[in-house]
XYZ file of C-alpha atoms in Angstrom:
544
model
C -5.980 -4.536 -3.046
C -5.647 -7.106 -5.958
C -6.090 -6.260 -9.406
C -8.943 -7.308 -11.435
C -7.637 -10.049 -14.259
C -10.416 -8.938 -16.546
C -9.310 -5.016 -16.754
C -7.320 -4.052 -20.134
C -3.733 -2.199 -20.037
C -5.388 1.224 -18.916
C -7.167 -0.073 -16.065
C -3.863 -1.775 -14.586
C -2.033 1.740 -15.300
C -4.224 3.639 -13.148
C -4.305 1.223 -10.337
C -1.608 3.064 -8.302
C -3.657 4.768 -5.602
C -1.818 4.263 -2.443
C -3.619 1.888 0.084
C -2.342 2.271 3.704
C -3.192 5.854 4.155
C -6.892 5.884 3.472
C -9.535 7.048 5.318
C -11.080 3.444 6.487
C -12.572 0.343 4.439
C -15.297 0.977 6.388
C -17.675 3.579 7.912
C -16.512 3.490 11.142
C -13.628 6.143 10.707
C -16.522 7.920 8.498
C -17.852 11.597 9.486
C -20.753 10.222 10.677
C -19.344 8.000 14.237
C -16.262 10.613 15.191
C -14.791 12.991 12.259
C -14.719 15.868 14.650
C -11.275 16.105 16.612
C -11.455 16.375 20.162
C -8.674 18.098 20.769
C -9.468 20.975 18.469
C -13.039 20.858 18.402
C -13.982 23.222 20.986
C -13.867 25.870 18.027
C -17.663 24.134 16.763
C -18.985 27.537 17.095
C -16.655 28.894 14.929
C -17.245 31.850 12.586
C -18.846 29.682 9.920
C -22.352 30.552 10.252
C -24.694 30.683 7.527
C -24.226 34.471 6.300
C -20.788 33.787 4.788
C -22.667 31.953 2.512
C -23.356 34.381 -0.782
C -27.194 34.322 -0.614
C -29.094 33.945 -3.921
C -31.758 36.949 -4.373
C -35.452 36.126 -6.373
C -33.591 37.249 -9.687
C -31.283 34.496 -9.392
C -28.177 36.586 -7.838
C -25.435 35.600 -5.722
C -23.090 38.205 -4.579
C -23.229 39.364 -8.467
C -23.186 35.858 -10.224
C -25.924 34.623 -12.650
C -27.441 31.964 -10.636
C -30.859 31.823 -12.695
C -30.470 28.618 -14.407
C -30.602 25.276 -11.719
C -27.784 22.994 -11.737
C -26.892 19.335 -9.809
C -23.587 19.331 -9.101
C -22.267 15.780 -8.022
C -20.106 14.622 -5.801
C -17.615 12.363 -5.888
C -17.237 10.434 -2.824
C -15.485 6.937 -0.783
C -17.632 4.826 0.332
C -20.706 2.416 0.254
C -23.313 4.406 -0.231
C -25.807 4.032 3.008
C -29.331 1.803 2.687
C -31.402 3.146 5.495
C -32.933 6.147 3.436
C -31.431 8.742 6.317
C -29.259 10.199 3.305
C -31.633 11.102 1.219
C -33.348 12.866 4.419
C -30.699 14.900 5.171
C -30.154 16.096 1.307
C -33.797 17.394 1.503
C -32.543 19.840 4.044
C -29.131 20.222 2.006
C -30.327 21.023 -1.175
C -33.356 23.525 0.089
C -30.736 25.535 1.324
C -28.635 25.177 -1.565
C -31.543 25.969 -3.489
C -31.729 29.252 -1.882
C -28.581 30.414 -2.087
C -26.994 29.182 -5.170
C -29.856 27.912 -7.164
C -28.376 24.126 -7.006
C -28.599 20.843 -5.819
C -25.555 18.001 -4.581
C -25.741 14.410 -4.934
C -23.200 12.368 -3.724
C -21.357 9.955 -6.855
C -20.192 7.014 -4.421
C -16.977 5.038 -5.228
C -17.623 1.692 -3.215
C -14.685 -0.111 -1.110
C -14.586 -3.491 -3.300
C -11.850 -2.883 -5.465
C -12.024 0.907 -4.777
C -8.550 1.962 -6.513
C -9.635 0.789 -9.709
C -13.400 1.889 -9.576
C -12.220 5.250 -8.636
C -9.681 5.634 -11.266
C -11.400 4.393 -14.224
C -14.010 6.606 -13.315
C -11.523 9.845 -13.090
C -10.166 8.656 -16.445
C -13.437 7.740 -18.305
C -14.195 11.224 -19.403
C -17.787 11.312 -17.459
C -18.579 15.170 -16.043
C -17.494 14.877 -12.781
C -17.708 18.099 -10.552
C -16.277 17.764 -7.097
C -14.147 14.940 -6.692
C -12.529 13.800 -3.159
C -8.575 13.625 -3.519
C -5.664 12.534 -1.566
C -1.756 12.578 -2.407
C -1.001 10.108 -0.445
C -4.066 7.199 -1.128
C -5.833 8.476 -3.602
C -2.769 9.168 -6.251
C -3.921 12.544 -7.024
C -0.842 13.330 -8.903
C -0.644 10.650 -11.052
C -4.939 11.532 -11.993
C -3.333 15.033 -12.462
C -0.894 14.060 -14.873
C -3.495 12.352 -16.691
C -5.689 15.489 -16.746
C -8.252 14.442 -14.597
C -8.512 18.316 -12.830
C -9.297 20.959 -14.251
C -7.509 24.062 -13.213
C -8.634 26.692 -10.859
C -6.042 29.619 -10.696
C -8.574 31.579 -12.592
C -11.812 30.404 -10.975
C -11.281 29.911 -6.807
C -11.170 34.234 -6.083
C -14.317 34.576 -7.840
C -16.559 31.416 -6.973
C -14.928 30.308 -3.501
C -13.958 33.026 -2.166
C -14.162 32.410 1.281
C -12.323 29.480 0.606
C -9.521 31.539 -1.551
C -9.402 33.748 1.631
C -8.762 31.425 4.613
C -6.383 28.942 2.644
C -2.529 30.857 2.970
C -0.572 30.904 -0.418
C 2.037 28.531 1.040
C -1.101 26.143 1.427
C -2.153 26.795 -2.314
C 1.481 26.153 -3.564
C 1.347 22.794 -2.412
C -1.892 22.418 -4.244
C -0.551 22.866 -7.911
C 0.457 20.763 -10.465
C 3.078 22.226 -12.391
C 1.467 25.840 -12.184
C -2.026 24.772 -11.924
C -4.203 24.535 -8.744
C -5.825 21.593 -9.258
C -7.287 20.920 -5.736
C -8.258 22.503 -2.294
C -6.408 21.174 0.554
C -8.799 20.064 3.894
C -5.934 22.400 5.921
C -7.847 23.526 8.432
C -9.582 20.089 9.785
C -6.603 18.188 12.387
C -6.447 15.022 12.387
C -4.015 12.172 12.606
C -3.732 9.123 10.222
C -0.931 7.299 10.863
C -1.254 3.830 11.378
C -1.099 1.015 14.021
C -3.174 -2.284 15.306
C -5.109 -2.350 18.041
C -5.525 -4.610 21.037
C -7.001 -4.822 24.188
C -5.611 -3.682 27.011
C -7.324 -6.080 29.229
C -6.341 -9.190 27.838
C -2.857 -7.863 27.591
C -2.874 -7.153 31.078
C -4.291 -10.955 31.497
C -1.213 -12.228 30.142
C 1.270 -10.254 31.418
C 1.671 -7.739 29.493
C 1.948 -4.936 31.714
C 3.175 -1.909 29.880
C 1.631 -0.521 26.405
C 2.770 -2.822 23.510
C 5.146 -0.711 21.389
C 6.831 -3.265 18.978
C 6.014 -6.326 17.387
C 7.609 -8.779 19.348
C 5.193 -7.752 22.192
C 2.521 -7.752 20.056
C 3.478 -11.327 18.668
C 2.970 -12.473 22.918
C -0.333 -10.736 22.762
C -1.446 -12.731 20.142
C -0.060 -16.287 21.427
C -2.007 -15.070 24.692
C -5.146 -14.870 22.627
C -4.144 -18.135 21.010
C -3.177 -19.879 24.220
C -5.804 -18.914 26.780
C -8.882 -17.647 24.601
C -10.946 -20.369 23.159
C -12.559 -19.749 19.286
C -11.086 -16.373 19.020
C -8.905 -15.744 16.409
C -5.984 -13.885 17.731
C -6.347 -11.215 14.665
C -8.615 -11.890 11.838
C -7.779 -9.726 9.310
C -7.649 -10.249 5.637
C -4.839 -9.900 2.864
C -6.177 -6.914 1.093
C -4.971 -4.873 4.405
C -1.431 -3.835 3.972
C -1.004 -2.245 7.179
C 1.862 -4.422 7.395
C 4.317 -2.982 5.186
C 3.702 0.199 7.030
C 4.242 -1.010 10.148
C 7.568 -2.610 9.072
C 8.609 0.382 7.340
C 8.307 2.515 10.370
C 9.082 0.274 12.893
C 12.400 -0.990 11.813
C 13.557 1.439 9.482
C 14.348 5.183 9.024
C 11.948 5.148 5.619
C 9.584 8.239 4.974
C 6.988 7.811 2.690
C 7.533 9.741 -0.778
C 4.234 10.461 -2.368
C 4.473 8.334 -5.506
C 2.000 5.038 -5.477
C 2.756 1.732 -6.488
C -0.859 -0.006 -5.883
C -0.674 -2.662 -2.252
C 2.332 -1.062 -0.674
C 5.033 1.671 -1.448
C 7.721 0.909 -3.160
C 10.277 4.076 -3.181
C 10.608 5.864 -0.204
C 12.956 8.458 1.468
C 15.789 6.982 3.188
C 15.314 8.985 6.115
C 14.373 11.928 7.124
C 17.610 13.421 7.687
C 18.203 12.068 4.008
C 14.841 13.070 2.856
C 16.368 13.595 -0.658
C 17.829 10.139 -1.146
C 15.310 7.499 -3.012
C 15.319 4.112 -0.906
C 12.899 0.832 -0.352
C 11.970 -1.162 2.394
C 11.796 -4.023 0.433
C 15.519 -3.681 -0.367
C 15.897 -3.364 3.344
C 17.304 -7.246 4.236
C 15.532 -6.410 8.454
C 12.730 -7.266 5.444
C 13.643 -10.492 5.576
C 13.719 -10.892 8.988
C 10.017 -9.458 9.042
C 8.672 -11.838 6.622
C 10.049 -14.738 8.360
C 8.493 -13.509 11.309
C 5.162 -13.222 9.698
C 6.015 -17.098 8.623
C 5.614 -17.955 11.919
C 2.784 -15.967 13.453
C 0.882 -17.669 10.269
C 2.038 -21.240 11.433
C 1.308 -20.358 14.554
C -2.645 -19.371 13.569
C -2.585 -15.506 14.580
C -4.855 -15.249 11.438
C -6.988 -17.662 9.948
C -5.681 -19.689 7.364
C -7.363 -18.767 4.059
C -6.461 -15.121 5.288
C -5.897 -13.580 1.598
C -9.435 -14.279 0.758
C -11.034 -13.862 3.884
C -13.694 -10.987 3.189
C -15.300 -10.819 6.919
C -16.121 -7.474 9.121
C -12.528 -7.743 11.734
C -14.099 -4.622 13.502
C -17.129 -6.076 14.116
C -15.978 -9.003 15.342
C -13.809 -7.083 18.146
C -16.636 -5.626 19.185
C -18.632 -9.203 19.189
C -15.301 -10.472 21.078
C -14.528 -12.747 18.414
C -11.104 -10.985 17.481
C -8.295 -9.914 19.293
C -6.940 -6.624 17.065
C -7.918 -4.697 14.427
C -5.885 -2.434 12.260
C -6.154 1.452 11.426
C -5.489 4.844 12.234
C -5.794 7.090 15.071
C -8.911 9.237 13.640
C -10.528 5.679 13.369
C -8.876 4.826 17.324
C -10.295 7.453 18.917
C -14.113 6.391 17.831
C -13.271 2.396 18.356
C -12.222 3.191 21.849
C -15.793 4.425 22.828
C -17.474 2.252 20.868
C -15.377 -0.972 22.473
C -16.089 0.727 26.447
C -19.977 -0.347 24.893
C -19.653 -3.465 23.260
C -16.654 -4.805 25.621
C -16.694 -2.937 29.515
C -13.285 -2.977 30.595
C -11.878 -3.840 26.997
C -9.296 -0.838 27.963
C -8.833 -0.726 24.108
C -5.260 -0.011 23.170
C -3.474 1.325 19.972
C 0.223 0.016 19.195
C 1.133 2.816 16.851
C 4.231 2.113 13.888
C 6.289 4.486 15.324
C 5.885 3.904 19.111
C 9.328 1.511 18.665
C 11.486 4.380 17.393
C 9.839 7.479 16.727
C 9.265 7.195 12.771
C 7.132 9.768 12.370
C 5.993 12.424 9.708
C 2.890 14.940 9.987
C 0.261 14.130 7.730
C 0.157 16.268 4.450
C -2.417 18.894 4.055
C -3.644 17.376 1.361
C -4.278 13.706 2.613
C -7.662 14.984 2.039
C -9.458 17.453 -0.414
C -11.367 18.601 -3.075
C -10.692 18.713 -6.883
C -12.737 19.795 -9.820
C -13.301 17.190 -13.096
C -11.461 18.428 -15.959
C -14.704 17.463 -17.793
C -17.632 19.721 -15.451
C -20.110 21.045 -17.301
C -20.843 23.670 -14.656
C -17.560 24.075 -12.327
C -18.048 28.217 -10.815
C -21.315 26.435 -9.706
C -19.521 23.262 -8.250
C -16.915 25.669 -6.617
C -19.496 28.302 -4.981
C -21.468 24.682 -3.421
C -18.279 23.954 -2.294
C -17.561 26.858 -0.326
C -20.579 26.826 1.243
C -20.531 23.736 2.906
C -17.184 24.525 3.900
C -18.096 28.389 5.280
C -21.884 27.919 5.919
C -22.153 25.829 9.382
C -25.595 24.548 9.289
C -24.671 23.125 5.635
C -22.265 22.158 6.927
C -23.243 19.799 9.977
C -26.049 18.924 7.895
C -23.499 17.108 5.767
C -21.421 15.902 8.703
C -23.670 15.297 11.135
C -27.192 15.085 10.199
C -30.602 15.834 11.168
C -30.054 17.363 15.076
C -32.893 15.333 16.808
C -32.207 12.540 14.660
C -28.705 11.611 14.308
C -27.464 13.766 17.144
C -28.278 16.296 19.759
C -26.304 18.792 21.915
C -25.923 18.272 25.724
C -23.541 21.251 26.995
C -21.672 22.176 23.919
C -21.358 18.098 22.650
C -22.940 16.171 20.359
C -24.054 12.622 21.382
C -26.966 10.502 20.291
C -30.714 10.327 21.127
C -31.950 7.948 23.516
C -34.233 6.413 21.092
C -31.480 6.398 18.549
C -31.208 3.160 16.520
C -27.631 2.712 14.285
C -29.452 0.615 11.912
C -33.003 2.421 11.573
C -31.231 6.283 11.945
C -27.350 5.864 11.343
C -25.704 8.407 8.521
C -23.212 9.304 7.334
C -21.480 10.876 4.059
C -17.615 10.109 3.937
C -17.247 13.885 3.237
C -13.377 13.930 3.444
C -12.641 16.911 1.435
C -13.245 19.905 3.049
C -13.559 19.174 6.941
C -12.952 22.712 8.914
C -12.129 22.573 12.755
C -14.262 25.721 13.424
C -17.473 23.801 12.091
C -16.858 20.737 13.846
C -18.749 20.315 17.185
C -17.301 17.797 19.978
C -19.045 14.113 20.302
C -19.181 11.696 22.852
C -18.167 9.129 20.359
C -14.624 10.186 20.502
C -12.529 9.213 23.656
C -12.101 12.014 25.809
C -8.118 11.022 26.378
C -7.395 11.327 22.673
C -5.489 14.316 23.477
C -2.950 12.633 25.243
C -1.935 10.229 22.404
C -1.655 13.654 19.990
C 0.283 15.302 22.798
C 2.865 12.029 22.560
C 2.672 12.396 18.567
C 3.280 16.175 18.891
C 6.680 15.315 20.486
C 8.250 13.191 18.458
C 6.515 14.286 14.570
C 8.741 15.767 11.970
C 7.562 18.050 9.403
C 5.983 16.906 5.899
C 8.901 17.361 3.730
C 7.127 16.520 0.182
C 4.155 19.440 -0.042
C 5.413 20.786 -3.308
C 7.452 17.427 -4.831
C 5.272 16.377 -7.443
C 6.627 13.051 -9.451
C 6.309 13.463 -12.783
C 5.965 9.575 -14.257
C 5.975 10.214 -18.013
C 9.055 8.108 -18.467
C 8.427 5.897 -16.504
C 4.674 4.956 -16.587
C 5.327 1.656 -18.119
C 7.717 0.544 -15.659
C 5.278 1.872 -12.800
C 2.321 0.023 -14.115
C 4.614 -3.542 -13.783
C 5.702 -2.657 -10.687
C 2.506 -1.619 -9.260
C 1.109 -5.134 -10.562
C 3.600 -7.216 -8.950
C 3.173 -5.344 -5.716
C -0.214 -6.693 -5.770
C 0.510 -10.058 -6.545
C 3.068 -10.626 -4.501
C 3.405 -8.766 -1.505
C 0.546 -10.090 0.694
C 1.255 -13.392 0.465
C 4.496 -12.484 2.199
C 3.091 -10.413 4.997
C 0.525 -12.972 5.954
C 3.123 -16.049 5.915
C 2.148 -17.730 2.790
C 4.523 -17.046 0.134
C 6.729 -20.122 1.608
C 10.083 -19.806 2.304
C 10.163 -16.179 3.332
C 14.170 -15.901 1.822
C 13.216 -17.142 -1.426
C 9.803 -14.982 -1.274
C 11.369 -12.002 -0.722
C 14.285 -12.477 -3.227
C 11.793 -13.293 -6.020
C 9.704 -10.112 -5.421
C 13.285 -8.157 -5.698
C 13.830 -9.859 -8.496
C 10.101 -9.000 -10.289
C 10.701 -5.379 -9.247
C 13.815 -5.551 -10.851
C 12.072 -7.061 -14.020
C 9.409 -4.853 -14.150
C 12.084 -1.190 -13.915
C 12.309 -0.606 -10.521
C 15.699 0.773 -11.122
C 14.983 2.870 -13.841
C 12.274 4.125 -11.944
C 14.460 4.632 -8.907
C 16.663 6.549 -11.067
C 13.513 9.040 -12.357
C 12.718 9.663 -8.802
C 16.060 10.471 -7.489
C 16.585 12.550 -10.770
C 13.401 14.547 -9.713
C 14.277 14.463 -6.141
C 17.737 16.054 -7.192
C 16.019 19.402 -8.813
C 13.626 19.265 -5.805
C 16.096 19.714 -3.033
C 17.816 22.191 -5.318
C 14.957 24.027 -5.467
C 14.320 23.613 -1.853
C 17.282 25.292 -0.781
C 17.754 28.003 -3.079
């Protein structure tokens, strides 16, 4: 994710949201085509029906708070916002029955994907009234917007306005939701899901050139894709574009013990844990020399044409052209997998779509954080007990709730024994919605689909074995020392890492050693020296 040349000093120091762990660049991984997880979904029917909701009385009452006076509350959302006019639809329906209850109405505030880090930044730093605001600590930089008092506080506001909320979230949950003392967000704990990353390929072609087993390191995959190159004519093996740095995570957890730390340095993450076992140790990949050895493999699967050649400014659809069979791969998570899958048995029988996930070559693997997704409220609401009690209804109240989720049941959906799958007469382009609601999913809400592949469960059973715990819920970076220096180093991230993962930095040796050498310019080891200074007191306090 570049930055933009024109923005002043400010907008460069708040472009540090991580990029590799969010929720898609497009709406494909998107509540609308899958959120629901089928292995835990069977709970749809849940508890969350409408009465937990505090219903608003003719005097303007709910559950004893002074309701009378209307407010919007907006939403702060990922996304591009959708065209089709099936939105606004289903917020006719959502804001009737917010009406009702808490005298209010929601409309979604939509950060678009095109230079999303930045957008959504400046806007958490302009001072606007923002209400609800979509966070994530590990792609969204949440701590770093909290540092910059972009949340306002909710110790003394969450019993009273969110109750149900306050009540199903445990306090170990809520400690790793503060800043310093503060809550300053609600975690999306009670929605599974897994996020970590991989590319996918098809099985079929694999199979087709002799790849018989799943492909679970790079080397394979680098066959896959001469396969492609050498036997299927005007497909590009993977056409993907340099503003994806699934890369860098793939080489971090495929050939080295590296945990992410939750700090963000813009394209790719610069300071990690050296291991798990040595989760308290500050250490980089790209200090790593196997890095080395990675980029000069990249060097060659770009001379070799794996990717098209004007790949960092290549803007096209790469999931859409799987499906059109003009691609080989694409690159995301598993929550976006288990969709693709379905959606590939469609557009490509007998694709037998396949996911080569990081840490199939050695087991490098940590459980998402609770709060890769949530909710936060602007430090600058003009109204945020009402933005709170809207909030806990559409997590608590079910029909809000799949409203928002799912929409319209006739339209966008309809239930055939217990799961939700699409009309015959529906049309993506004439009836498709969605919301990118990512901050307050609920497994007891959710209701199965047809849309996800019905074998997911055995990929989470093989992630289940192998996953180590989140170690980082409560470390919290503070960067006031160091801002400066994570600014620079954030910036030549961007500039200079993609051209190294897609081949086209030149010499990979001399590529490599000059980004070390800008990193080194810019403070990496003062920062380096912050973090494991902070990392220090947090293992101390850790252990008692």
């Amino acid at each position: 994710m570049g930055h933009v040349k024109k923005l002043t000093g400010i907008a460069l120091t708040l472009a540090l949201a991580g990029s590799l762990a969010a929720c898609g660049n497009n709406n494909n991984g998107g509540s609308a085509n899958g959120s629901s997880n089928a292995g835990n979904a069977g709970n749809g029917g849940g508890n969350g029906g409408s009465n937990n909701g505090a219903a608003a009385n003719n005097k303007g009452d709910a559950g004893g708070i002074d309701t009378s006076k209307f407010e919007t509350i907006n939403y702060v959302v990922l996304g591009d916002k959708p065209k089709n006019g099936q939105l606004e639809k289903v917020m006719e329906k959502v804001n009737a029955i917010l009406k009702e209850k808490v005298n209010a109405e929601l409309q979604f505030k939509w950060v678009e994907w095109a230079d999303w880090q930045t957008k959504y930044n400046l806007l958490l730093a302009s001072g606007e009234p923002l209400d609800l605001i979509t966070i994530g600590t590990d792609w969204l930089d949440t701590w770093g917007n909290a540092q910059r008092g972009a949340f306002l506080p909710l110790n003394d506001l969450l019993e009273k306005y969110a109750p149900q909320t306050f009540s199903e979230i445990p306090q170990e949950d809520w400690d790793q939701s503060k800043f310093k003392d503060d809550i300053v967000l609600i975690p999306e704990d009670h929605y599974t899901q897994w996020v970590n990353h991989g590319i996918y390929y098809r099985g079929d072609w694999a199979k087709e050139f002799g790849i018989t087993q799943p492909i679970t390191d790079f080397e394979t995959l680098g066959k896959y894709f001469q396969g492609i190159k050498d036997n299927k004519k005007d497909v590009v093996p993977w056409d993907t574009n340099g503003t994806n740095g699934t890369l860098y995570a793939g080489f971090e957890a495929a050939y080295t013990d590296n945990i992410d730390l939750p700090i963000g340095t813009g394209y790719a993450g610069v300071f990690t844990g050296k291991s798990y076992d040595e989760r308290y140790t500050v250490d980089s990949p790209i200090f790593n020399d196997k890095f080395i050895d990675f980029a000069k493999m990249m060097k060659e699967w770009a001379d070799k044409g794996f990717w098209r050649e004007d790949v960092l400014n290549y803007k096209g659809d790469t999931r859409n052209e799987l499906k059109a069979g003009q691609t080989g791969a694409d690159a995301h998570h598993t929550q976006t997998f288990k969709g693709l899958r379905v959606d590939m048995d469609k557009a490509q029988p007998g694709s037998e779509l396949q996911m080569f996930s990081y840490s199939d070559t050695r087991g490098n693997l940590i459980s998402m954080p609770i709060t890769h997704g949530g909710t936060s409220v602007g430090a600058h609401s003009k109204h945020p007990e009402r933005a709170l009690m809207v909030y806990d209804l559409i997590r608590s109240d079910k029909e809000l709730y799949q409203l928002i989720n799912y929409g319209l049941e006739g339209v966008q959906y309809e239930i055939k024994d217990g799961v939700r799958t699409r009309p015959a007469a529906y049309d993506d382009a004439k009836d498709g919605f969605y919301t990118d609601f990512w901050g307050g999913r609920v497994d007891k809400n959710e209701i199965p689909s047809d849309t996800d592949w019905s074998e997911i469960g055995t990929i989470y059973e093989k992630y289940d074995q192998i996953k180590k715990p989140f170690p980082y819920g409560k470390f919290v970076f503070d960067k006031t020392t160091v801002d400066p220096e994570m600014t620079a180093i954030s910036q030549v991230v961007g500039e200079q890492m993609p051209a190294i993962l897609y081949g086209k930095a030149g010499d990979p040796e001399k590529a490599v050693q000059a980004l070390r050498d800008k990193l080194k310019s810019a403070g990496f080891d003062k920062v380096k020296a912050e973090i494991q200074k902070q990392l220090d007191a947090f293992k101390a306090s850790e252990q008692g």
